Coordinates of C-alpha atoms and ligand atoms in Angstrom, one line a residue:
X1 CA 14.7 -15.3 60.1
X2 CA 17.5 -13.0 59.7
X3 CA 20.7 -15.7 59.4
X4 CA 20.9 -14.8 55.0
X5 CA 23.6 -13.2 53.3
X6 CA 22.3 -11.5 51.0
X7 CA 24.4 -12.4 48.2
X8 CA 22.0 -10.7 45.4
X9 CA 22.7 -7.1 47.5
X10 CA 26.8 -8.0 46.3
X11 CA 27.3 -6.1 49.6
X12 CA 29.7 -6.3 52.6
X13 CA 27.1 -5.5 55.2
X14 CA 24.3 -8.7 56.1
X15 CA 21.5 -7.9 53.9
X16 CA 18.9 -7.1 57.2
X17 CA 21.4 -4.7 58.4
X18 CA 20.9 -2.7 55.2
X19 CA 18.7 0.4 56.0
X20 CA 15.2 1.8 54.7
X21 CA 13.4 4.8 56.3
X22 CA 16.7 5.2 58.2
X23 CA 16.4 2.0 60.0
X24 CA 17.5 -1.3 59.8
X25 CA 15.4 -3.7 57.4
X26 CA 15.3 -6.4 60.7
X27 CA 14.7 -3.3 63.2
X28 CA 11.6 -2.8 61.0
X29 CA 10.8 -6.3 61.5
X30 CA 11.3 -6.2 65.3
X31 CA 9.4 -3.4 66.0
X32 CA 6.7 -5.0 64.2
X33 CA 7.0 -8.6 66.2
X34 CA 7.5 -6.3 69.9
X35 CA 3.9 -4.8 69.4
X36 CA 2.1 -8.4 68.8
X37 CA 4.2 -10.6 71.6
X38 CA 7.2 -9.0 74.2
X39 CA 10.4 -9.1 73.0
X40 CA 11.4 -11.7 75.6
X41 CA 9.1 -14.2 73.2
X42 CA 11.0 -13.1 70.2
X43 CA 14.1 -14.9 68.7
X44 CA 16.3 -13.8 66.3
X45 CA 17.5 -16.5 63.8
X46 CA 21.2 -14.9 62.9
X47 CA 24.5 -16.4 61.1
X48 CA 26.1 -14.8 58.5
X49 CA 27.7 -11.8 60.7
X50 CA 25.9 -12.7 63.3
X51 CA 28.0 -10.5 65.9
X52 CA 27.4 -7.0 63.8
X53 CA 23.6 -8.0 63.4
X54 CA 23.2 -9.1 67.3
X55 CA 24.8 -6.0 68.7
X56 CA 22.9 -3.9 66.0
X57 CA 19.2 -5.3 67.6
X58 CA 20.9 -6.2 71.1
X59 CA 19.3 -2.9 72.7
X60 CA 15.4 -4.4 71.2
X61 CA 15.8 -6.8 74.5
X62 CA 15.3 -10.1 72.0
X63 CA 16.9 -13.4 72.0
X64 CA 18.9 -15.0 69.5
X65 CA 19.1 -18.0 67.8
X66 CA 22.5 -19.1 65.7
X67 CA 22.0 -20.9 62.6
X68 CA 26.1 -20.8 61.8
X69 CA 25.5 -22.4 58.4
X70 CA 22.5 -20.8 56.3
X71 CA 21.0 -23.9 54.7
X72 CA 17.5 -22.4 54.0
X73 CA 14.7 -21.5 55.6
X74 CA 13.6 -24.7 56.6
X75 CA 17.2 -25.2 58.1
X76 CA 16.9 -21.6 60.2
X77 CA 13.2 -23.2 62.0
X78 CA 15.2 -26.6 62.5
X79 CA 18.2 -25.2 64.6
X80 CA 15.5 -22.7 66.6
X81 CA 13.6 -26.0 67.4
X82 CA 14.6 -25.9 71.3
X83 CA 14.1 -22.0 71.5
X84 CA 10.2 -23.0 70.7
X85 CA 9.9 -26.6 71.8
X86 CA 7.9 -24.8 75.0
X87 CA 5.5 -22.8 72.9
X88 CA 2.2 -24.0 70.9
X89 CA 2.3 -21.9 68.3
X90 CA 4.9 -19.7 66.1
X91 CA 4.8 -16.7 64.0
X92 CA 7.7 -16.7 61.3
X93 CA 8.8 -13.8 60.2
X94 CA 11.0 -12.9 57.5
X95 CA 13.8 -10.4 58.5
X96 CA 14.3 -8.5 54.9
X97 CA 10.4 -7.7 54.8
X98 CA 10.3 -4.2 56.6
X99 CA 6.9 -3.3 55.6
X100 CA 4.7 -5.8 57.8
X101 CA 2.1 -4.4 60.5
X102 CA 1.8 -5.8 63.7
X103 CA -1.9 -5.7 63.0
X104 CA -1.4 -8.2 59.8
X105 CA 0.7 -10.1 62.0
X106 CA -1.7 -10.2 64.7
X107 CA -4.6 -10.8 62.3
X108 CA -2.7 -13.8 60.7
X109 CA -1.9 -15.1 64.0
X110 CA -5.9 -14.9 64.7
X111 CA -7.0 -16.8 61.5
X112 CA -4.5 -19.8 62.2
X113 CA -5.8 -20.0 65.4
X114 CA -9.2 -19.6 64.2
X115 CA -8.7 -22.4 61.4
X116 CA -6.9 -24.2 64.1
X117 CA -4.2 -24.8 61.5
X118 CA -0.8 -26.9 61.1
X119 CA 0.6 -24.0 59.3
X120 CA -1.1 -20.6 58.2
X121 CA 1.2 -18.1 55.5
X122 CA 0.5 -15.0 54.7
X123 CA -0.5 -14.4 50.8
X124 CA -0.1 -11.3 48.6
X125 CA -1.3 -10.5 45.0
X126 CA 1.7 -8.7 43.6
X127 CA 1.8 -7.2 39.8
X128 CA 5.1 -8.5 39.6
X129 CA 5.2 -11.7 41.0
X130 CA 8.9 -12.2 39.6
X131 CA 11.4 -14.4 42.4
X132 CA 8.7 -14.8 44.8
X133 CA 6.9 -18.2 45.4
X134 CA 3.7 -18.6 44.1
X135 CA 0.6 -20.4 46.3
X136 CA -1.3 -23.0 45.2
X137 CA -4.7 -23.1 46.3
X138 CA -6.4 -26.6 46.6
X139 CA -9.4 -24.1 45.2
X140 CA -9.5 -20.5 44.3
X141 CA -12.3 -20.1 46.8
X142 CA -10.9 -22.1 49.6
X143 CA -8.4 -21.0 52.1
X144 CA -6.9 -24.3 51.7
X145 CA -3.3 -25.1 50.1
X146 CA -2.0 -27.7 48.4
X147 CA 2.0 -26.6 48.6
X148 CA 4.0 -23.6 47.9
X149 CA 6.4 -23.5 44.3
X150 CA 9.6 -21.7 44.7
X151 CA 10.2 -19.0 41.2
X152 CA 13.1 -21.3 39.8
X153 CA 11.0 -24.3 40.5
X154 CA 8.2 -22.8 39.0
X155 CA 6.7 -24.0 35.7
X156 CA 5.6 -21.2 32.9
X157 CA 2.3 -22.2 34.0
X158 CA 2.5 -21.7 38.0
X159 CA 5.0 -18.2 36.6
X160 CA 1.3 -16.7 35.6
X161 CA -0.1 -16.6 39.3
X162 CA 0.1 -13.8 41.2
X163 CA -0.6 -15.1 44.3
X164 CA 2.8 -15.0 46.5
X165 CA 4.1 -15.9 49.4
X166 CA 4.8 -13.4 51.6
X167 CA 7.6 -15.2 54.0
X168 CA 5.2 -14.3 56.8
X169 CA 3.9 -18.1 58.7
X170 CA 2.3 -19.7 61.7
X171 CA 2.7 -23.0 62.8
X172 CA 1.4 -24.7 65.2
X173 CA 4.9 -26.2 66.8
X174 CA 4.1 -29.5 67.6
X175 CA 3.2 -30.5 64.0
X176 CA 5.9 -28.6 62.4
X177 CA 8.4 -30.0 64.5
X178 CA 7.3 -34.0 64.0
X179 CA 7.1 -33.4 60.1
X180 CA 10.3 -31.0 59.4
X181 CA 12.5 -33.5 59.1
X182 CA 10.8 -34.6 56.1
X183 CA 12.3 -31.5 54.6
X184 CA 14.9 -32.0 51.8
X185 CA 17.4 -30.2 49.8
X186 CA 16.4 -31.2 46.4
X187 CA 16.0 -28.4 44.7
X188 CA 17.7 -25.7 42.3
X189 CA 19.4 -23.9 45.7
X190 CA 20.1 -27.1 47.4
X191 CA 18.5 -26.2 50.8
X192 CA 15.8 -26.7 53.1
X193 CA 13.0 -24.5 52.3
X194 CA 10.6 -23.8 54.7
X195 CA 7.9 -23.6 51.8
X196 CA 7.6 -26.8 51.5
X197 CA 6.0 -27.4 54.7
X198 CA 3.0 -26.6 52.9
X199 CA 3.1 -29.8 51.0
X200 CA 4.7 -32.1 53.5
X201 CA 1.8 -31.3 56.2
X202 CA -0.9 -31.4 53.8
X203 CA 0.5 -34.9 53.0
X204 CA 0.7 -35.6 56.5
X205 CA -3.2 -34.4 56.6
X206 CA -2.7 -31.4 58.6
X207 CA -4.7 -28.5 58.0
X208 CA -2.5 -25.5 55.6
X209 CA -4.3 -22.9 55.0
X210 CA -3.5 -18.8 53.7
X211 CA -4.5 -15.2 54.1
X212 CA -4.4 -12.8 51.5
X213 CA -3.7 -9.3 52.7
X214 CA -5.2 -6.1 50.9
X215 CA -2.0 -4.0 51.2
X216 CA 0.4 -5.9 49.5
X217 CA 3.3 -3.5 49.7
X218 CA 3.8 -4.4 53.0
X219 CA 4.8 -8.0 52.1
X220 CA 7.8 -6.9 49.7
X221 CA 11.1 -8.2 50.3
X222 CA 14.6 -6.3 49.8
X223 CA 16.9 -8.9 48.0
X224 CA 18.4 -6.8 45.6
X225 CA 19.5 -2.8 45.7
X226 CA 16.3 -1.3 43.5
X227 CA 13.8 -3.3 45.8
X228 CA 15.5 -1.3 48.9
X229 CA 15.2 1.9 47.4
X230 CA 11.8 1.3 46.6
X231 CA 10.9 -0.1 49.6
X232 CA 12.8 2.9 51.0
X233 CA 10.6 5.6 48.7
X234 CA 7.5 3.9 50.3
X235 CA 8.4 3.9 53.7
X236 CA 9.4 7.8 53.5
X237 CA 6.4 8.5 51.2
X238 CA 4.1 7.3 53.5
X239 CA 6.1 9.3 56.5
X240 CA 5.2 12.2 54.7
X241 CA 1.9 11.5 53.6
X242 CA 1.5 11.2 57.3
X243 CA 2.8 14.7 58.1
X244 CA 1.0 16.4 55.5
X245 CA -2.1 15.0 56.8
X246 CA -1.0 16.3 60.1
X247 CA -0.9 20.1 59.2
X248 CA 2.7 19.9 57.6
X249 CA 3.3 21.7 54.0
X250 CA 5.6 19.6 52.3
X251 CA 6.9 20.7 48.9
X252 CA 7.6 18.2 46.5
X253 CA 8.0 15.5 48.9
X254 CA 9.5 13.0 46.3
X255 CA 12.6 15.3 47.3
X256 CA 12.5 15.0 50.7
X257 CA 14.2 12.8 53.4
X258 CA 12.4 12.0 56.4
X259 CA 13.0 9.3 59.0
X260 CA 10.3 7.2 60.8
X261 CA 10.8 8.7 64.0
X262 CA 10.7 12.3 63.2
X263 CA 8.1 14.4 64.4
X264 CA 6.8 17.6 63.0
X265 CA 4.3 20.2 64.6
X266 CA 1.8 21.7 62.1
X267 CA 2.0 24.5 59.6
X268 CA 6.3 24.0 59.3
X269 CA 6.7 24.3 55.7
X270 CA 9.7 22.1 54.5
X271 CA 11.0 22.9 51.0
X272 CA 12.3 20.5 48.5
X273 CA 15.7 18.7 49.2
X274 CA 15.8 18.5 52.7
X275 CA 16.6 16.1 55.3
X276 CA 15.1 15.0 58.5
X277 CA 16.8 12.1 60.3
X278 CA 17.0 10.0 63.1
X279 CA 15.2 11.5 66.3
X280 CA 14.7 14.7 65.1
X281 CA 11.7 17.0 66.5
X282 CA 10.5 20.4 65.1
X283 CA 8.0 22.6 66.0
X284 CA 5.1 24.3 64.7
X285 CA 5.8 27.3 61.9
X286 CA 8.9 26.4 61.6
X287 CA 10.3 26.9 57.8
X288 CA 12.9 24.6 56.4
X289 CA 14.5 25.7 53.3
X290 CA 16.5 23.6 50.6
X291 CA 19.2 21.6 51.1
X292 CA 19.0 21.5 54.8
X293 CA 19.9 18.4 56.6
X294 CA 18.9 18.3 60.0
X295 CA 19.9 15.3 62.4
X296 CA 18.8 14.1 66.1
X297 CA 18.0 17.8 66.6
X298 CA 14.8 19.4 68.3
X299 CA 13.9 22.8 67.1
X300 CA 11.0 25.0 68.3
X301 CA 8.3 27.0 67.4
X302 CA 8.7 29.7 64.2
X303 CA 12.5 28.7 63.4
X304 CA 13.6 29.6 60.1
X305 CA 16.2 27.5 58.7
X306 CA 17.7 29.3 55.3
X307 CA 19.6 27.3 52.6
X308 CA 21.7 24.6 53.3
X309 CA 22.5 24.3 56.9
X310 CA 23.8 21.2 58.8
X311 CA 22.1 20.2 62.2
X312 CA 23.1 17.5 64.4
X313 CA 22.5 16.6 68.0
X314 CA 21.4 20.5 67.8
X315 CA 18.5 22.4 70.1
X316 CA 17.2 25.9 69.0
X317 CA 14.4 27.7 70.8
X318 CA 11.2 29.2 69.2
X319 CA 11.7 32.3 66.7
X320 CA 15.8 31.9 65.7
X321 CA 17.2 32.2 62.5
X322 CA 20.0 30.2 61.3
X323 CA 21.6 30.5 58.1
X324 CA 22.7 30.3 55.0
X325 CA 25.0 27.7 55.5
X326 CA 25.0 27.2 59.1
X327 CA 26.4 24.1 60.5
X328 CA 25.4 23.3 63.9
X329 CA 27.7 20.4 65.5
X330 CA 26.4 18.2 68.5
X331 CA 25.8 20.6 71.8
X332 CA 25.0 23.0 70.2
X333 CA 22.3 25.2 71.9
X334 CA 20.8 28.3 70.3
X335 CA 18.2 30.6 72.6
X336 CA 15.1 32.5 71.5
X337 CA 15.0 34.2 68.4
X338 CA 19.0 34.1 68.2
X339 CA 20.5 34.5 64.9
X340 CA 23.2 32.3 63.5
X341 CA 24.4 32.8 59.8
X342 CA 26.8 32.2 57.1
X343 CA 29.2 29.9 57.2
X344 CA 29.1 29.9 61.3
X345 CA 30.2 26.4 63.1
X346 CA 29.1 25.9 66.1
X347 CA 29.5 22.9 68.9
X348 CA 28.9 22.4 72.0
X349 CA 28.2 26.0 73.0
X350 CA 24.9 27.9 74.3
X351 CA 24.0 31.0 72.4
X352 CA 21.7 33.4 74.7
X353 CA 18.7 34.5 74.0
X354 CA 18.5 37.3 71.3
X355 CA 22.5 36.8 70.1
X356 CA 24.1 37.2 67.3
X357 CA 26.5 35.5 65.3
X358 CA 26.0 36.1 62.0
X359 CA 29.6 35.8 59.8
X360 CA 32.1 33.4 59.4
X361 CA 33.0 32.1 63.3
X362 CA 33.5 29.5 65.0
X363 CA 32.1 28.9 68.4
X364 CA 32.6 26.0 70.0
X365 CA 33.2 24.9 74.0
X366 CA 31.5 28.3 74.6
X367 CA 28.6 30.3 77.3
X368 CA 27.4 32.5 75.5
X369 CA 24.9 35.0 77.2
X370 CA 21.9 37.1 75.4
X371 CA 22.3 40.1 73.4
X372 CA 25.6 39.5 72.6
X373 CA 27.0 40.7 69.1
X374 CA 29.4 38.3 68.2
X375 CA 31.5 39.6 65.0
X376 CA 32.4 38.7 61.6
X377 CA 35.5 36.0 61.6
X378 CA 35.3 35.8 65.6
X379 CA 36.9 32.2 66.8
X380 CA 36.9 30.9 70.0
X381 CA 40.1 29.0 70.1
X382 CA 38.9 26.2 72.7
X383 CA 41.7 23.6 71.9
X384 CA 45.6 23.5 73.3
X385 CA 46.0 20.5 71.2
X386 CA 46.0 18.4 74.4
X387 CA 42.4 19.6 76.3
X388 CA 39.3 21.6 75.7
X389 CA 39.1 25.0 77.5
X390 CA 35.9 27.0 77.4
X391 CA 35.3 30.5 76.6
X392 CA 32.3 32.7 78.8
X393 CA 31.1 35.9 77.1
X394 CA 28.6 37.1 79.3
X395 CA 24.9 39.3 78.4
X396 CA 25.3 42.5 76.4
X397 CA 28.5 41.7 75.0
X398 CA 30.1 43.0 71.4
X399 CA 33.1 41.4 70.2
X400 CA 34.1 43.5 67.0
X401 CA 35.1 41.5 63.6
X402 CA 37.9 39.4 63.6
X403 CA 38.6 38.7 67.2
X404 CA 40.2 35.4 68.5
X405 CA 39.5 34.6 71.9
X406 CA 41.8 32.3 73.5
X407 CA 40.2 29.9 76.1
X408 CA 39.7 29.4 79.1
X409 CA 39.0 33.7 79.1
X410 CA 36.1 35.0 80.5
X411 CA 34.2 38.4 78.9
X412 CA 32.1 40.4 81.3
X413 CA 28.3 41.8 81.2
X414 CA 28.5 44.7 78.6
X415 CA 32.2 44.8 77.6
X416 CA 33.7 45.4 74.4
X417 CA 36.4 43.9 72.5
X418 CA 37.9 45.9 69.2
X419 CA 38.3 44.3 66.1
X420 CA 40.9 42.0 65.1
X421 CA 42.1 41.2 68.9
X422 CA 43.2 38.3 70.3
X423 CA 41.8 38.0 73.6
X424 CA 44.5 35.9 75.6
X425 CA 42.8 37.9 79.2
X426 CA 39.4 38.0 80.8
X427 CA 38.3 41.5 80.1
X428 CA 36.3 43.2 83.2
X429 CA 32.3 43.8 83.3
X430 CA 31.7 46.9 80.6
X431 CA 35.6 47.4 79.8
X432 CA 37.1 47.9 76.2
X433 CA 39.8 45.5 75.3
X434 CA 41.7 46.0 72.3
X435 CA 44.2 43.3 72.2
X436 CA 46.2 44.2 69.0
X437 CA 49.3 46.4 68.0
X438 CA 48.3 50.2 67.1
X439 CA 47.9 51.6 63.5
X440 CA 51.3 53.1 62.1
X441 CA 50.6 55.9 59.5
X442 CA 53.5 56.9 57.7
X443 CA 52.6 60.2 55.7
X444 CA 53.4 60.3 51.9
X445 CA 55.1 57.2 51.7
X446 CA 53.4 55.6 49.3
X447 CA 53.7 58.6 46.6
X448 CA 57.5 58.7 47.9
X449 CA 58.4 54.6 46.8
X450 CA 56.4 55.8 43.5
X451 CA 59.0 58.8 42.8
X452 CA 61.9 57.0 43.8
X453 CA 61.1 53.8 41.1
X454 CA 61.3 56.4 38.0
X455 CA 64.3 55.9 36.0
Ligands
LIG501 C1 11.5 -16.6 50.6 C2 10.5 -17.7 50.3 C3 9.6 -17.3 49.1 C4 8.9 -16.0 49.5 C5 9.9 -14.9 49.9 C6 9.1 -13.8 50.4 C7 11.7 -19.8 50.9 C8 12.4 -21.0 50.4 N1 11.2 -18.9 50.0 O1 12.3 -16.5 49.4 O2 8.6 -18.3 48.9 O3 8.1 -15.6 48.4 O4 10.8 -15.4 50.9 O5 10.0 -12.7 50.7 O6 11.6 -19.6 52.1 N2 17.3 -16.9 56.0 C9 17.9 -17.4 57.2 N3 18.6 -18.6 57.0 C10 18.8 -19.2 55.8 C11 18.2 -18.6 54.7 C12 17.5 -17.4 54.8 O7 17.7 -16.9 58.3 O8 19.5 -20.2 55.8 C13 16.5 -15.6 56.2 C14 17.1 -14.5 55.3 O9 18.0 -13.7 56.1 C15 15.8 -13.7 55.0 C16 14.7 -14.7 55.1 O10 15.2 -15.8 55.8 O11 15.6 -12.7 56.0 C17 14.2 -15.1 53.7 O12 15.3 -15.6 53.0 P1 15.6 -15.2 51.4 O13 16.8 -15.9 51.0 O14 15.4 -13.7 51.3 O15 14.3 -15.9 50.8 P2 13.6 -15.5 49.4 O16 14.5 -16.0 48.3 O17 13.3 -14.1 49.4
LIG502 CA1 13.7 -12.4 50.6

């Protein structure tokens, strides 16, 4: 179920596009379903922006399911009634609930099956039970239920159990699709609730019964901003609980951002503040300092990454140094134990093994070869301001402070270019180039123009 607005999130974007641990809250869900049944047996039930939230998934290989007026719950399992008239049974899932396992999922779908039940949900004991409903037990010591009460139907009495509904359901489908029409809207929200399944088959003598799961921060539900960011804190404090386990020193990891899919070799120490996101992989010894944000980048073995440097869509090999400050655009490729340091922008260039660029440059549409010296303030101007034009500086090369180098040019093995010259000209193999107008000293003239302003 993933049709809501999310009107308590007062938010432009549908509530399950809204992310936690950098993905998607119904991505979360998805991957969860995908591991218990293929995706061709999963259905999305979308409707409010139901175009942003189907391309957003589309790529998952699911099916949808449009529900173009969100009347409830209930009303979501009504409209997917001919996606699931074929199968015998049906898990429900809620779409805003990232935090369910396939394993609690599979183990719920077990016990219904097990129980051979009309309808099984999934219970939780929360400490703050607040908005959720609350299950009724026909006995504390029986799986059975006698219905489910929704928080604003709720009176102060039911309030005081803690026993929730998790959103999470099985069904077998022929009973819930002869009795779902006895659904109504008469309640506080004026919808169809799903919930009260649980009453209308136990009227109907069909067999409800729930399973309590022992990890009850998987069942939370993001309806309002605070419950994402806590969700969100759980998801990433798990991530690097995960890591640490793993061999990875993380320092003060309440600081730190790390997506799901991120991957970490042992003994990389990351320092507080930093980010890790999307498909990122780093190697082993690796040291990330502060303030670092590192996207969709791999980086190998024994990198340092000093204070503050951007990454994204970035690859370094083992032993290189970037930093302070280093901001590393998509393409970027930095060899071996290369250095790259303040303020230096790079993109879409490879840096050879053992290079330098330490000061102030930009690189970018470049082939850069090892053991090149690239000097402080050195551009690459790649852009005509219609097309892109690359600049080749081959092995051994020094290009003093200053220099622009005007693309397409070419630099050869072991050549030199002076400082402060602009490089319109491929320079030869182990030739000097100075491209720049030559020094004028003018003797005395400064203690001259001094005499000559005296009254
Ligand atoms: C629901 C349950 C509540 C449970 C809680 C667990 C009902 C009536 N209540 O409440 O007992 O404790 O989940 O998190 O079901 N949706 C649709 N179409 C609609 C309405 C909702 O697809 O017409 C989707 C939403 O996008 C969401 C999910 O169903 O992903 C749950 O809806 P939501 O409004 O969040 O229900 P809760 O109020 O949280
Ligand atoms: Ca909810």
């Amino acid at each position: 179920m993933a049709a809501g607005k999310g009107s308590r999130l007062k938010s432009q974007l549908p509530k399950v596009l809204h992310e936690v641990g950098g993905k998607s809250l119904l991505a979360h869900v998805i991957a969860a379903a995908t591991r218990v049944v293929p995706p061709q047996d999963v259905f999305a039930i979308i409707g409010h922006e139901a175009g942003r939230v189907r391309s957003a998934v589309a790529h998952t290989g699911v099916n949808f399911v449009l529900q173009s007026e969100q009347r409830g719950t209930g009303h979501a399992i009504m409209v997917a009634q001919p996606a699931l008239a074929a199968y015998d049974h049906v898990i429900v899932l809620s779409g805003d609930a990232p935090q369910i396992t396939p394993q609690t999922i599979a183990q719920l779908l077990n016990f219904h099956l097990d129980q051979q039940a009309a309808m099984t949900l999934l219970s939780a004991d929360l400490d703050h039970p607040t908005g959720y409903g609350r299950v009724l037990r026909k006995n504390p010591r029986s799986a059975g239920v006698q219905a489910i009460v929704e928080e604003k139907s709720a009176t102060s009495t039911q309030k005081q159990i803690h026993e929730i509904n998790a959103g999470f359901y099985v069904f077998a489908v022929p009973q819930l699709f002869s009795h779902i029409k006895k659904l109504s809207t008469a309640n506080p929200h004026a919808e169809y609730y799903l919930t009260d399944m649980a009453q209308v088959l136990r009227q109907a003598r069909q067999p409800v019964v729930v399973r309590k799961t022992e990890n009850s921060a998987e069942v939370l539900g993001a309806n309002t901003r605070a419950e994402l960011s806590f969700i969100d804190y759980q998801i990433r404090m798990r991530k690097c609980e995960q890591l640490m386990s793993e061999g990875v020193t993380i320092f003060y990891p309440v600081t730190c951002v790390i997506d799901n899919d991120v991957e970490i070799a042992p003994d990389t120490v990351i320092e507080p503040f930093v980010q890790i996101l999307g498909n990122s992989r780093i190697g082993a010894a690796c040291r990330i300092r502060s303030y670092s944000v590192i996207r969709d980048s791999e980086i190998g073995d024994g990198v340092l990454i000093r204070n503050g440097c951007v990454l994204e869509g970035a690859r370094v090999e083992r032993n290189a140094v970037l930093g302070p400050y280093s901001h590393l655009r998509p393409g970027s490729d930095i060899g071996e134990g290369a250095h790259v340091g303040n303020f230096v922008e790079t993109k879409k260039i490879k840096l050879g093994k053992g290079s330098k660029a330490n000061h102030l440059t930009y690189l970018g549409d470049a082939e850069i070869g090892a053991g090149v010296n690239i000097g402080a303030g050195t551009i690459t101007c790649n852009y005509d301001g219609a097309q892109k034009h690359t600049t080749i500086i081959e092995d051994g090369v020094f290009i003093g402070s200053d220099s622009t180098l005007v693309a397409p040019v070419r630099v050869g093995k072991g050549a030199y270019v002076a400082a402060a010259s602009c490089i319109t000209e491929d320079v030869p193999e182990d030739a000097l180039a100075i491209g720049r107008s030559r020094q004028i000293t003018k003797e005395s003239w400064a203690r001259e123009k001094r005499a000559a302003r005296k009254p």
